[in-house]
Coordinates of C-alpha atoms in Angstrom, one line a residue:
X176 CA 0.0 0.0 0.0
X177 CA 1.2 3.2 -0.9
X178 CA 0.3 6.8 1.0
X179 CA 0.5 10.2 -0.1
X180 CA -1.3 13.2 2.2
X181 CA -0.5 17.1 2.7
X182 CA 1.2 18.2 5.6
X183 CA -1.3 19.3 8.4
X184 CA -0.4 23.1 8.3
X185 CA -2.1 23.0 5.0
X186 CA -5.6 23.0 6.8
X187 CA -4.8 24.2 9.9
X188 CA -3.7 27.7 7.6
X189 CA -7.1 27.5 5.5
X190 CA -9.2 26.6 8.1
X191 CA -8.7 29.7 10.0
X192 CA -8.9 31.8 7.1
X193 CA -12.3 30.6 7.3
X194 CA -13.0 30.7 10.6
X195 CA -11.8 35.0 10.0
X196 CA -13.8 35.1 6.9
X197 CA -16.8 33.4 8.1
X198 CA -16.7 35.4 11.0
X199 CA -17.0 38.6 8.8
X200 CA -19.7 37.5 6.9
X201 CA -21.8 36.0 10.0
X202 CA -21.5 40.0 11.9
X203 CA -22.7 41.4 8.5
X204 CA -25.9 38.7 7.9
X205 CA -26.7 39.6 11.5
X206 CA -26.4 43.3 11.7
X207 CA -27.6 45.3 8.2
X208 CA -25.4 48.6 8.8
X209 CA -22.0 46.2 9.6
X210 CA -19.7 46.2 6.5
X211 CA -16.0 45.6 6.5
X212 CA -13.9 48.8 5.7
X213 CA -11.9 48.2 2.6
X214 CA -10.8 49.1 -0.3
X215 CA -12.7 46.9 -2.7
X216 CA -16.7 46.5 -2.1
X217 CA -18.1 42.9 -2.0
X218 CA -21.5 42.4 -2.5
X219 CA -22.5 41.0 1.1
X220 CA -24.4 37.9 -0.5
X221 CA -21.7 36.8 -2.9
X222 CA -18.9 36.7 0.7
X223 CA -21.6 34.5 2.3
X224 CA -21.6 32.1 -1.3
X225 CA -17.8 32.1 -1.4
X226 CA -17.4 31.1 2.4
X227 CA -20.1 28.7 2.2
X228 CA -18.4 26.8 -0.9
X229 CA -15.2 27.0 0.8
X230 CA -16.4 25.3 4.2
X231 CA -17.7 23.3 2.0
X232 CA -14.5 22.4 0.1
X233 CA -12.9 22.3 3.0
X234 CA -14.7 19.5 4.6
X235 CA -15.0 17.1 1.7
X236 CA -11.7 17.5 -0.3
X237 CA -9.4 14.8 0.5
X238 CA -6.4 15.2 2.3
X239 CA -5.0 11.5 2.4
X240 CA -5.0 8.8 -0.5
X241 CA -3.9 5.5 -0.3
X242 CA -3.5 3.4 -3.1
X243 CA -3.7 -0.4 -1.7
X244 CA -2.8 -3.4 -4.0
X245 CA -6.5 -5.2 -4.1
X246 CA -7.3 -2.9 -6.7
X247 CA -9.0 -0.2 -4.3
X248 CA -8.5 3.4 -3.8
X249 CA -8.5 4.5 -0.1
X250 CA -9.4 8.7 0.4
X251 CA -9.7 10.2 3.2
X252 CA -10.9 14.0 4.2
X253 CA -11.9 15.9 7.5
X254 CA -15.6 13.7 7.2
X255 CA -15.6 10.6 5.9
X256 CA -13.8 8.0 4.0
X257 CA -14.3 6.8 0.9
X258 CA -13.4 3.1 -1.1
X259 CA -13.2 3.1 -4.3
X260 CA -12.5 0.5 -6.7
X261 CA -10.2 1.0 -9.7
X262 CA -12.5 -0.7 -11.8
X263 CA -15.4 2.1 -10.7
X264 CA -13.5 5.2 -11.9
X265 CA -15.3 6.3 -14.8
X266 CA -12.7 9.6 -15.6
X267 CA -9.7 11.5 -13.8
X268 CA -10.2 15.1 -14.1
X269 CA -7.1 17.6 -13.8
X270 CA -7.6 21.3 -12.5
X271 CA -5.7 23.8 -11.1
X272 CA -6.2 23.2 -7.5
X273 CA -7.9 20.1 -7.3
X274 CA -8.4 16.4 -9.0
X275 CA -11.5 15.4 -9.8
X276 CA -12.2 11.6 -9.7
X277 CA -15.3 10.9 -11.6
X278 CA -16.3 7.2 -10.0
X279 CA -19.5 5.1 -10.2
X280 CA -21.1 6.9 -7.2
X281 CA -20.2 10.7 -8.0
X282 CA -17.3 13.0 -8.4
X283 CA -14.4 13.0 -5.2
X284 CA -12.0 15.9 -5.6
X285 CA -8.5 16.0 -4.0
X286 CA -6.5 18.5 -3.2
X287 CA -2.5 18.8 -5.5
X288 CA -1.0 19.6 -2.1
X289 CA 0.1 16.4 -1.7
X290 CA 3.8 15.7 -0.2
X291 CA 5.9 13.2 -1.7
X292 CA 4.8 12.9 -5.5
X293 CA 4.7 16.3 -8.0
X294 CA 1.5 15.7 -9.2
X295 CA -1.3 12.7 -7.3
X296 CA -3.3 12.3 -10.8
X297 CA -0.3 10.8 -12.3
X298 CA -0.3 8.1 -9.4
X299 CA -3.8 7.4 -9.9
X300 CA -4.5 7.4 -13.7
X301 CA -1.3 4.8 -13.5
X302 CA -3.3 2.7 -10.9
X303 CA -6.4 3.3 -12.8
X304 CA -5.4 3.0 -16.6
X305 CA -7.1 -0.2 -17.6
X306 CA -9.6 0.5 -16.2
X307 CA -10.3 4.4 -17.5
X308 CA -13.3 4.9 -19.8
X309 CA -12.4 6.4 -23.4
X310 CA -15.8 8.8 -23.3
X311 CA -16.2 11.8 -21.2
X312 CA -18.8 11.4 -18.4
X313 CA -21.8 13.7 -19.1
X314 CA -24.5 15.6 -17.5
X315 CA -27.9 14.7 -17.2
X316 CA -30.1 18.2 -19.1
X317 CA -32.3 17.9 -15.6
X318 CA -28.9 18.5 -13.1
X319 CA -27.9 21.0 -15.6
X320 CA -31.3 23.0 -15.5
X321 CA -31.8 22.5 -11.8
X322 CA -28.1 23.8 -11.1
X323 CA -28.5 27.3 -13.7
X324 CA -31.6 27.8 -11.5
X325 CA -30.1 27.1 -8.3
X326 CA -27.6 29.7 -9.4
X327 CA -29.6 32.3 -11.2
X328 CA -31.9 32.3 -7.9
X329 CA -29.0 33.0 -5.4
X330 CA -27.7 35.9 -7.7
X331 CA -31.4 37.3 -6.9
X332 CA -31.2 37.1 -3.6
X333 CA -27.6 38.9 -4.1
X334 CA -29.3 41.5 -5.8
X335 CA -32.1 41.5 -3.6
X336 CA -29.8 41.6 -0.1
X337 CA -27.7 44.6 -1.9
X338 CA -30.9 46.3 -2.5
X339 CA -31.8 46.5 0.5
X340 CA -28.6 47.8 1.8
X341 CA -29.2 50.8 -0.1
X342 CA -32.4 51.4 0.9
X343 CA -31.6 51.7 4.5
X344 CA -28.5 53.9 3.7
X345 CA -31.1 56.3 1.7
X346 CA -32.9 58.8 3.9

């Protein structure tokens, strides 16, 4: 069995980033007339979507992955842990900061922060290669639809939370 992770100040360093930046955002969805003094203005709603994603991200990107000999792929991150065969990875997907495993149950990103190889999708398409589909995964139109609304209705309430902060600034 083989075991790659990231060093632990890696989380530790974003985590409280977080824990600042969430902070922020909680005092200004709590109290209207509380805004951070900066140079840049933020629309209030779009801090609360970017912190939110990044909690997210945070709890569910894998830190650890071991590749074990019986064919199965071992991640691990802050919530749960995961077991999945090489014969169930459908694609390996290669971003800037993350690598995208699309498997037979879903999509499992991990972070390129791991220590000890340069780059963790090289060590997995090599464990994974026979096994690796030759057609891109694709999208069912109803996610697609359901994800353009889920995003056209928080950029309304954006709008609609900005709005509103000019009204109460307005005498």
């Amino acid at each position: 069995m083989k075991r790659y992770s990231i060093h632990f100040i890696y989380p530790v360093v974003f985590g409280i980033f977080l824990i600042i930046g969430a902070d922020t955002s909680i005092h200004e969805f709590l109290d209207p007339k509380y805004h951070v003094i900066s140079r840049w203005y933020m629309p209030r709603a779009l801090m609360w979507y970017i912190f939110a994603y990044g909690w997210f991200k945070y709890f569910t990107t894998v830190y650890k992955v071991e590749v074990e000999e019986d064919g199965v792929l071992r991640l691990k991150s802050i919530i749960k842990t995961q077991f999945i065969k090489f014969s169930d990875v459908i694609a390996i997907n290669e971003g800037r900061i993350f690598v995208n495993i699309v498997h037979a149950n879903g999509t499992t990103s991990i972070t390129k922060l791991i220590d000890g190889v340069s780059n963790i999708s090289i060590v997995i398409k090599g464990a994974c290669q026979p096994y690796l589909k030759a057609e891109k995964p694709q999208i069912s139109p109803t996610k697609r639809i359901l994800k353009i609304i889920i995003i056209l209705l928080l950029a309304a309430y954006a709008v609609y939370v900005e709005v509103e902060q000019v009204r109460l600034y307005t005498p």
